[in-house]
Amino acid sequence: MLLAFELSGEHKTIPASEVHACLESLNCDYTIHLSLDGCLILNIKNDADELIDILSKRLAMTHHIIKVLGIGGAGQEEILGVVDRNLPDLEGTYSIRVKRVRAYSTINTESMERKIGGIFYKRGARADLKNPQIQFRVLLTEDKSIFGYLSGSIDRSAYEARKPHYKPFFYPGVLMPRVARALVNIAKPEKLLFDPFCGTGGILVEAGLMGLKVIGGDMQRKILLGAKMNLDYYNIGYSLMFEDACRLALRDECMDAVVTDPPYGRSAAIKAGSLEEMLGKSLEEVYRVLKNGKRAVFISERPIEKLAEEAGFKILEKHLQRVHKSLTRRILVIEKSFK
Ligand SMILES: C[S@@+](CC[C@H](N)C(=O)[O-])C[C@H]1O[C@@H](n2cnc3c(N)ncnc32)[C@H](O)[C@@H]1O
């Protein structure tokens, strides 16, 4: 079955990487059918309904999941042809939405929805825009139109409601929940997730809400108490440690996954000789506590590829996230390679 993932436009590379990592974590058997701007179409061999249900609760940087009925060109007649040829027999009421990705298409979506509605009408289908039993979607991107059933949607408002300033303990400069969740997914955790620079616990909250056990550490007691308040607020099972990320009191190879956002060496406190030393030593410690073959996601402002490789890591992916004019986060996905 072909599933189309309608990706968020807020980042160019993270949304697709998140989908792939989630599917790999779920041991899903799939191949890439088409990779388009804002839309990833995968050929899935597993039970699609169960998968869509899990992914809709887990993903952060996807808007919708569509069961694909047909793919065609992006011209007006081509879109109508794709719908006409692939429209299934309909029982119950329906709605149709046409969505343009960026500026690839200049088609008037409302007028296209009316024209598609005409095709449905001729087949005797009844529209209900408020409470439809079946929702269809046409996505227009690059030179393609993708037509299918809207089968899963990500609750973006839940992420909005968890923005840092709505949490009981707030500290500026932290990750937004959608970014934190996507990075947790990219780390492919199994049961445990560790953040050695946990701050107010933003990453831990997102991992905890996925049902993972979370462990966090920080070198500021006030901040750790804040993380505790935030984790308690969301009823998450956690352990917190007052510790130096450069000298972790944890045994070797005990963690499934690490996602962390160390200080950038600006306003945030650095409890080490220098930023370089702190990043290098903490990478070595993260390498030590990770199980073989497992991933870490490390955020920094400066390039840390060399330090990561010196610690023993293999570099899998790099994503750049521009926060504002003078801050671009570098997000490195690294793996502890078998020795
Ligand atoms: C950028 S903040 C983390 C933000 C976090 N993602 C959040 O959601 O709040 C970095 C944190 O690292 C902590 N820190 C600084 N040096 C440390 C060290 N050597 N070991 C552990 N934590 C440290 C700081 O106290 C700060 O809370």
CSV table of C-alpha atoms and ligand atoms in Angstrom, one decimal:
chain,number,residue,atom,x,y,z
A,1,MET,CA,0.0,0.0,0.0
A,2,LEU,CA,1.3,3.5,-0.9
A,3,LEU,CA,1.2,6.0,2.0
A,4,ALA,CA,1.9,9.7,1.5
A,5,PHE,CA,3.3,11.7,4.4
A,6,GLU,CA,2.4,15.3,4.1
A,7,LEU,CA,5.5,16.9,5.7
A,8,SER,CA,5.7,20.1,7.7
A,9,GLY,CA,7.4,22.9,5.8
A,10,GLU,CA,9.1,24.2,9.0
A,11,HIS,CA,12.3,22.3,8.1
A,12,LYS,CA,13.7,20.9,4.9
A,13,THR,CA,15.3,17.7,6.1
A,14,ILE,CA,14.1,16.8,9.7
A,15,PRO,CA,10.5,15.8,8.8
A,16,ALA,CA,11.5,13.1,6.3
A,17,SER,CA,14.3,11.9,8.6
A,18,GLU,CA,11.8,11.6,11.4
A,19,VAL,CA,9.4,9.4,9.3
A,20,HIS,CA,12.2,7.1,8.2
A,21,ALA,CA,13.5,6.7,11.8
A,22,CYS,CA,10.0,6.0,13.2
A,23,LEU,CA,9.4,3.3,10.5
A,24,GLU,CA,12.8,1.7,11.1
A,25,SER,CA,12.1,1.7,14.9
A,26,LEU,CA,8.8,-0.1,14.2
A,27,ASN,CA,10.7,-2.6,12.0
A,28,CYS,CA,8.5,-1.7,9.1
A,29,ASP,CA,9.1,-3.3,5.8
A,30,TYR,CA,9.0,-0.4,3.2
A,31,THR,CA,10.6,1.2,0.2
A,32,ILE,CA,10.6,4.8,-1.0
A,33,HIS,CA,8.2,5.3,-3.9
A,34,LEU,CA,8.7,9.0,-4.4
A,35,SER,CA,10.4,11.7,-2.4
A,36,LEU,CA,8.9,15.1,-3.3
A,37,ASP,CA,9.2,18.5,-1.7
A,38,GLY,CA,6.8,18.4,1.3
A,39,CYS,CA,5.6,14.9,0.6
A,40,LEU,CA,7.2,11.5,1.0
A,41,ILE,CA,5.4,8.5,-0.6
A,42,LEU,CA,6.3,5.1,0.7
A,43,ASN,CA,5.4,1.6,-0.3
A,44,ILE,CA,4.5,-0.1,3.0
A,45,LYS,CA,4.2,-3.8,3.3
A,46,ASN,CA,2.9,-3.9,6.9
A,47,ASP,CA,-0.7,-3.5,8.2
A,48,ALA,CA,-1.3,0.2,7.2
A,49,ASP,CA,-4.1,1.0,9.7
A,50,GLU,CA,-2.2,-0.1,12.7
A,51,LEU,CA,0.9,1.8,11.5
A,52,ILE,CA,-1.0,5.0,10.8
A,53,ASP,CA,-2.5,4.9,14.2
A,54,ILE,CA,0.9,4.6,15.9
A,55,LEU,CA,2.6,7.2,13.7
A,56,SER,CA,-0.2,9.8,14.1
A,57,LYS,CA,0.5,9.7,17.9
A,58,ARG,CA,4.3,9.7,17.5
A,59,LEU,CA,5.3,12.0,14.7
A,60,ALA,CA,5.8,15.7,15.2
A,61,MET,CA,6.8,17.1,11.8
A,62,THR,CA,4.2,15.5,9.6
A,63,HIS,CA,0.7,17.1,9.0
A,64,HIS,CA,-1.3,14.2,7.6
A,65,ILE,CA,-0.9,10.6,6.4
A,66,ILE,CA,-2.8,9.8,3.2
A,67,LYS,CA,-3.6,6.3,1.8
A,68,VAL,CA,-2.8,6.9,-1.9
A,69,LEU,CA,-5.4,6.1,-4.5
A,70,GLY,CA,-3.7,7.7,-7.5
A,71,ILE,CA,-0.7,9.8,-8.6
A,72,GLY,CA,-0.7,12.0,-11.7
A,73,GLY,CA,0.4,15.3,-13.2
A,74,ALA,CA,-0.3,18.7,-11.6
A,75,GLY,CA,-2.3,20.3,-14.5
A,76,GLN,CA,-6.0,20.9,-14.0
A,77,GLU,CA,-7.2,18.2,-16.4
A,78,GLU,CA,-4.5,15.8,-15.1
A,79,ILE,CA,-5.8,16.2,-11.5
A,80,LEU,CA,-9.4,15.7,-12.5
A,81,GLY,CA,-8.3,12.6,-14.5
A,82,VAL,CA,-6.4,11.1,-11.5
A,83,VAL,CA,-9.5,11.6,-9.3
A,84,ASP,CA,-11.9,10.2,-12.0
A,85,ARG,CA,-9.8,7.1,-12.7
A,86,ASN,CA,-9.2,6.3,-9.0
A,87,LEU,CA,-12.4,7.2,-7.2
A,88,PRO,CA,-13.6,4.2,-5.2
A,89,ASP,CA,-17.3,3.2,-4.8
A,90,LEU,CA,-18.6,5.5,-2.0
A,91,GLU,CA,-20.8,4.7,0.8
A,92,GLY,CA,-21.5,7.5,3.2
A,93,THR,CA,-20.6,11.2,3.1
A,94,TYR,CA,-17.3,12.7,2.0
A,95,SER,CA,-15.3,15.9,1.9
A,96,ILE,CA,-12.5,16.9,-0.4
A,97,ARG,CA,-9.6,19.2,0.3
A,98,VAL,CA,-7.0,20.3,-2.3
A,99,LYS,CA,-3.7,21.5,-0.8
A,100,ARG,CA,-0.8,23.2,-2.6
A,101,VAL,CA,2.8,22.7,-1.3
A,102,ARG,CA,4.7,26.0,-1.5
A,103,ALA,CA,4.3,27.7,-4.9
A,104,TYR,CA,4.6,24.8,-7.2
A,105,SER,CA,1.0,25.1,-8.4
A,106,THR,CA,-1.0,28.2,-9.2
A,107,ILE,CA,-4.3,26.3,-9.3
A,108,ASN,CA,-7.2,27.8,-7.4
A,109,THR,CA,-7.8,25.1,-4.8
A,110,GLU,CA,-11.4,26.1,-4.0
A,111,SER,CA,-12.4,26.0,-7.6
A,112,MET,CA,-10.6,22.7,-8.0
A,113,GLU,CA,-12.4,21.3,-5.0
A,114,ARG,CA,-15.8,22.3,-6.6
A,115,LYS,CA,-14.7,20.6,-9.9
A,116,ILE,CA,-13.7,17.4,-8.1
A,117,GLY,CA,-17.0,17.6,-6.2
A,118,GLY,CA,-18.7,17.5,-9.6
A,119,ILE,CA,-17.1,14.1,-10.4
A,120,PHE,CA,-18.2,12.8,-7.0
A,121,TYR,CA,-21.7,14.1,-7.5
A,122,LYS,CA,-22.0,12.3,-10.9
A,123,ARG,CA,-21.2,9.0,-9.0
A,124,GLY,CA,-24.0,9.7,-6.5
A,125,ALA,CA,-21.7,10.6,-3.6
A,126,ARG,CA,-23.0,13.0,-0.9
A,127,ALA,CA,-20.8,15.8,0.3
A,128,ASP,CA,-20.7,16.8,4.0
A,129,LEU,CA,-18.0,19.4,4.7
A,130,LYS,CA,-18.7,19.6,8.4
A,131,ASN,CA,-18.8,15.9,9.5
A,132,PRO,CA,-17.8,13.7,6.6
A,133,GLN,CA,-17.4,9.9,7.0
A,134,ILE,CA,-14.6,9.8,4.4
A,135,GLN,CA,-12.1,12.6,3.8
A,136,PHE,CA,-10.3,12.8,0.5
A,137,ARG,CA,-7.2,14.9,-0.1
A,138,VAL,CA,-5.3,16.1,-3.2
A,139,LEU,CA,-1.8,17.3,-2.6
A,140,LEU,CA,-0.1,19.4,-5.3
A,141,THR,CA,3.7,19.4,-5.2
A,142,GLU,CA,6.5,19.7,-7.8
A,143,ASP,CA,4.9,18.4,-11.0
A,144,LYS,CA,2.6,15.9,-9.3
A,145,SER,CA,-0.8,15.5,-7.8
A,146,ILE,CA,-1.4,12.9,-5.1
A,147,PHE,CA,-5.0,11.8,-4.5
A,148,GLY,CA,-6.1,9.6,-1.5
A,149,TYR,CA,-7.9,9.1,1.7
A,150,LEU,CA,-6.9,11.3,4.6
A,151,SER,CA,-6.1,8.4,7.1
A,152,GLY,CA,-4.2,10.1,9.9
A,153,SER,CA,-3.5,13.6,11.2
A,154,ILE,CA,-1.0,14.8,13.7
A,155,ASP,CA,-2.5,16.8,16.6
A,156,ARG,CA,-0.3,20.0,16.2
A,157,SER,CA,-2.3,21.8,18.9
A,158,ALA,CA,-1.0,19.4,21.5
A,159,TYR,CA,2.5,20.5,20.7
A,160,GLU,CA,1.5,24.2,20.8
A,161,ALA,CA,0.0,23.6,24.2
A,162,ARG,CA,3.4,22.3,25.5
A,163,LYS,CA,5.4,25.3,24.4
A,164,PRO,CA,8.0,26.2,27.0
A,165,HIS,CA,6.2,29.2,28.4
A,166,TYR,CA,3.0,27.2,29.1
A,167,LYS,CA,4.9,24.7,31.3
A,168,PRO,CA,5.1,25.2,35.1
A,169,PHE,CA,8.9,26.0,34.9
A,170,PHE,CA,10.1,28.2,32.1
A,171,TYR,CA,13.6,29.2,31.1
A,172,PRO,CA,14.3,31.0,27.8
A,173,GLY,CA,16.3,29.6,24.9
A,174,VAL,CA,15.0,26.0,24.9
A,175,LEU,CA,13.8,23.7,22.1
A,176,MET,CA,10.2,23.9,20.8
A,177,PRO,CA,8.3,20.6,21.6
A,178,ARG,CA,7.9,19.7,17.9
A,179,VAL,CA,11.6,19.9,17.4
A,180,ALA,CA,12.3,18.0,20.6
A,181,ARG,CA,9.9,15.2,19.6
A,182,ALA,CA,11.2,14.9,16.1
A,183,LEU,CA,14.8,14.5,17.5
A,184,VAL,CA,13.6,11.9,20.0
A,185,ASN,CA,12.1,10.0,17.1
A,186,ILE,CA,15.3,10.4,15.0
A,187,ALA,CA,17.3,8.9,17.9
A,188,LYS,CA,15.2,5.6,17.6
A,189,PRO,CA,14.8,4.9,21.3
A,190,GLU,CA,13.6,1.6,22.5
A,191,LYS,CA,12.8,1.9,26.2
A,192,LEU,CA,15.2,4.4,27.7
A,193,LEU,CA,16.2,7.9,26.7
A,194,PHE,CA,18.9,10.0,28.3
A,195,ASP,CA,19.6,13.7,28.2
A,196,PRO,CA,22.8,14.7,30.0
A,197,PHE,CA,22.2,18.4,29.6
A,198,CYS,CA,18.4,18.2,30.3
A,199,GLY,CA,17.8,21.8,31.5
A,200,THR,CA,14.0,22.3,32.0
A,201,GLY,CA,13.3,18.8,30.6
A,202,GLY,CA,11.8,19.7,27.2
A,203,ILE,CA,13.4,16.7,25.5
A,204,LEU,CA,12.5,14.4,28.4
A,205,VAL,CA,8.9,15.5,28.4
A,206,GLU,CA,8.5,14.6,24.7
A,207,ALA,CA,10.2,11.2,25.1
A,208,GLY,CA,8.2,10.5,28.3
A,209,LEU,CA,4.9,11.2,26.5
A,210,MET,CA,5.8,8.5,24.0
A,211,GLY,CA,5.9,6.0,26.9
A,212,LEU,CA,9.7,5.9,27.3
A,213,LYS,CA,11.5,5.9,30.6
A,214,VAL,CA,13.6,9.1,30.7
A,215,ILE,CA,16.8,10.0,32.6
A,216,GLY,CA,18.1,13.5,32.7
A,217,GLY,CA,21.1,15.2,34.3
A,218,ASP,CA,22.1,18.9,34.8
A,219,MET,CA,24.7,20.8,36.8
A,220,GLN,CA,22.3,23.5,38.1
A,221,ARG,CA,20.1,22.5,41.0
A,222,LYS,CA,17.5,25.2,40.4
A,223,ILE,CA,17.1,24.0,36.8
A,224,LEU,CA,16.8,20.3,37.9
A,225,LEU,CA,14.0,21.3,40.3
A,226,GLY,CA,12.4,23.0,37.3
A,227,ALA,CA,12.7,19.9,35.2
A,228,LYS,CA,11.1,17.9,38.0
A,229,MET,CA,8.2,20.3,38.1
A,230,ASN,CA,7.7,20.0,34.4
A,231,LEU,CA,8.0,16.2,34.3
A,232,ASP,CA,5.6,15.8,37.3
A,233,TYR,CA,3.1,18.0,35.5
A,234,TYR,CA,2.9,15.6,32.6
A,235,ASN,CA,3.0,12.5,34.8
A,236,ILE,CA,6.1,11.1,33.3
A,237,GLY,CA,8.3,8.3,34.8
A,238,TYR,CA,11.8,9.8,35.2
A,239,SER,CA,15.0,9.8,37.1
A,240,LEU,CA,17.0,13.1,37.4
A,241,MET,CA,20.7,13.4,38.4
A,242,PHE,CA,22.7,16.3,39.6
A,243,GLU,CA,25.8,15.5,37.5
A,244,ASP,CA,28.5,16.7,35.2
A,245,ALA,CA,27.9,15.5,31.7
A,246,CYS,CA,31.7,15.2,31.3
A,247,ARG,CA,31.9,12.6,34.2
A,248,LEU,CA,28.7,10.6,34.2
A,249,ALA,CA,28.0,8.3,37.2
A,250,LEU,CA,26.5,5.7,34.9
A,251,ARG,CA,27.7,2.3,33.9
A,252,ASP,CA,29.0,1.5,30.4
A,253,GLU,CA,26.5,0.6,27.7
A,254,CYS,CA,23.3,1.2,29.7
A,255,MET,CA,21.4,3.6,27.4
A,256,ASP,CA,19.3,3.0,24.3
A,257,ALA,CA,19.3,6.5,23.0
A,258,VAL,CA,20.6,10.0,23.8
A,259,VAL,CA,19.2,13.4,22.7
A,260,THR,CA,20.8,16.5,24.1
A,261,ASP,CA,21.1,20.2,23.7
A,262,PRO,CA,24.3,21.3,25.5
A,263,PRO,CA,24.9,25.0,26.2
A,264,TYR,CA,26.1,27.0,23.3
A,265,GLY,CA,28.6,29.0,25.2
A,266,ARG,CA,26.6,32.2,25.3
A,267,SER,CA,24.3,33.0,28.2
A,268,ALA,CA,23.9,29.4,29.3
A,269,ALA,CA,26.1,28.2,32.2
A,270,ILE,CA,29.1,26.0,31.2
A,271,LYS,CA,30.4,23.9,34.0
A,272,ALA,CA,33.7,22.9,32.4
A,273,GLY,CA,37.1,24.5,31.5
A,274,SER,CA,35.9,25.5,28.0
A,275,LEU,CA,33.0,24.8,25.7
A,276,GLU,CA,35.3,22.7,23.4
A,277,GLU,CA,36.4,20.6,26.4
A,278,MET,CA,32.9,20.2,27.6
A,279,LEU,CA,31.6,19.1,24.2
A,280,GLY,CA,34.5,16.7,23.7
A,281,LYS,CA,34.3,15.1,27.1
A,282,SER,CA,30.6,14.8,27.1
A,283,LEU,CA,30.7,13.1,23.7
A,284,GLU,CA,33.1,10.6,25.1
A,285,GLU,CA,30.9,10.0,28.0
A,286,VAL,CA,27.8,9.6,25.9
A,287,TYR,CA,29.7,7.2,23.7
A,288,ARG,CA,30.6,5.2,26.8
A,289,VAL,CA,27.1,4.9,28.2
A,290,LEU,CA,25.4,4.2,24.9
A,291,LYS,CA,24.8,0.5,23.9
A,292,ASN,CA,26.5,-0.6,20.8
A,293,GLY,CA,24.8,0.3,17.5
A,294,LYS,CA,22.6,2.9,19.2
A,295,ARG,CA,22.1,6.6,18.3
A,296,ALA,CA,22.7,10.0,19.9
A,297,VAL,CA,21.4,13.3,18.6
A,298,PHE,CA,23.7,16.2,19.7
A,299,ILE,CA,22.9,19.9,19.2
A,300,SER,CA,25.6,22.6,19.0
A,301,GLU,CA,26.2,25.9,17.5
A,302,ARG,CA,29.8,25.1,16.3
A,303,PRO,CA,30.8,22.1,14.2
A,304,ILE,CA,31.4,19.1,16.4
A,305,GLU,CA,31.9,16.4,13.7
A,306,LYS,CA,35.6,16.0,14.5
A,307,LEU,CA,35.0,15.7,18.2
A,308,ALA,CA,32.2,13.2,17.6
A,309,GLU,CA,34.5,11.0,15.4
A,310,GLU,CA,37.3,11.3,17.9
A,311,ALA,CA,34.9,10.0,20.6
A,312,GLY,CA,34.3,6.9,18.3
A,313,PHE,CA,31.0,7.9,16.7
A,314,LYS,CA,30.0,7.4,13.1
A,315,ILE,CA,28.2,10.4,11.7
A,316,LEU,CA,24.8,9.5,10.1
A,317,GLU,CA,23.0,12.8,9.4
A,318,LYS,CA,23.5,16.6,9.9
A,319,HIS,CA,20.6,19.0,10.0
A,320,LEU,CA,20.9,22.8,10.2
A,321,GLN,CA,18.1,24.7,12.0
A,322,ARG,CA,18.2,28.5,11.7
A,323,VAL,CA,16.7,29.9,15.0
A,324,HIS,CA,17.4,33.6,14.3
A,325,LYS,CA,19.9,35.9,12.6
A,326,SER,CA,22.8,35.0,14.9
A,327,LEU,CA,21.9,31.4,15.9
A,328,THR,CA,21.8,28.4,13.7
A,329,ARG,CA,21.6,25.1,15.5
A,330,ARG,CA,23.7,22.2,14.1
A,331,ILE,CA,21.9,18.9,14.8
A,332,LEU,CA,24.2,15.9,14.5
A,333,VAL,CA,22.8,12.4,14.4
A,334,ILE,CA,25.6,10.0,15.4
A,335,GLU,CA,25.8,6.2,16.0
A,336,LYS,CA,28.0,4.2,18.3
A,337,SER,CA,29.7,1.9,15.8
A,338,PHE,CA,30.5,-1.7,16.6
A,339,LYS,CA,34.2,-2.1,17.4
B,1,LIG,C1,20.7,24.7,26.4
B,1,LIG,S1,20.4,24.2,28.1
B,1,LIG,C2,19.3,22.8,27.8
B,1,LIG,C3,18.0,23.2,27.4
B,1,LIG,C4,17.0,22.0,27.4
B,1,LIG,N1,17.0,21.3,26.1
B,1,LIG,C5,15.7,22.4,27.9
B,1,LIG,O1,14.6,22.0,27.3
B,1,LIG,O2,15.6,23.1,28.8
B,1,LIG,C6,21.9,23.5,28.6
B,1,LIG,C7,21.9,23.0,30.0
B,1,LIG,O3,23.1,22.4,30.3
B,1,LIG,C8,23.5,22.6,31.7
B,1,LIG,N2,24.9,22.3,31.9
B,1,LIG,C9,26.0,23.2,31.6
B,1,LIG,N3,27.2,22.6,31.8
B,1,LIG,C10,26.9,21.3,32.2
B,1,LIG,C11,27.6,20.1,32.5
B,1,LIG,N4,29.0,20.2,32.5
B,1,LIG,N5,27.0,19.0,32.8
B,1,LIG,C12,25.6,18.9,32.8
B,1,LIG,N6,24.8,20.0,32.5
B,1,LIG,C13,25.4,21.1,32.2
B,1,LIG,C14,23.0,24.0,32.0
B,1,LIG,O4,22.7,24.1,33.4
B,1,LIG,C15,21.7,24.1,31.1
B,1,LIG,O5,20.6,23.8,31.9
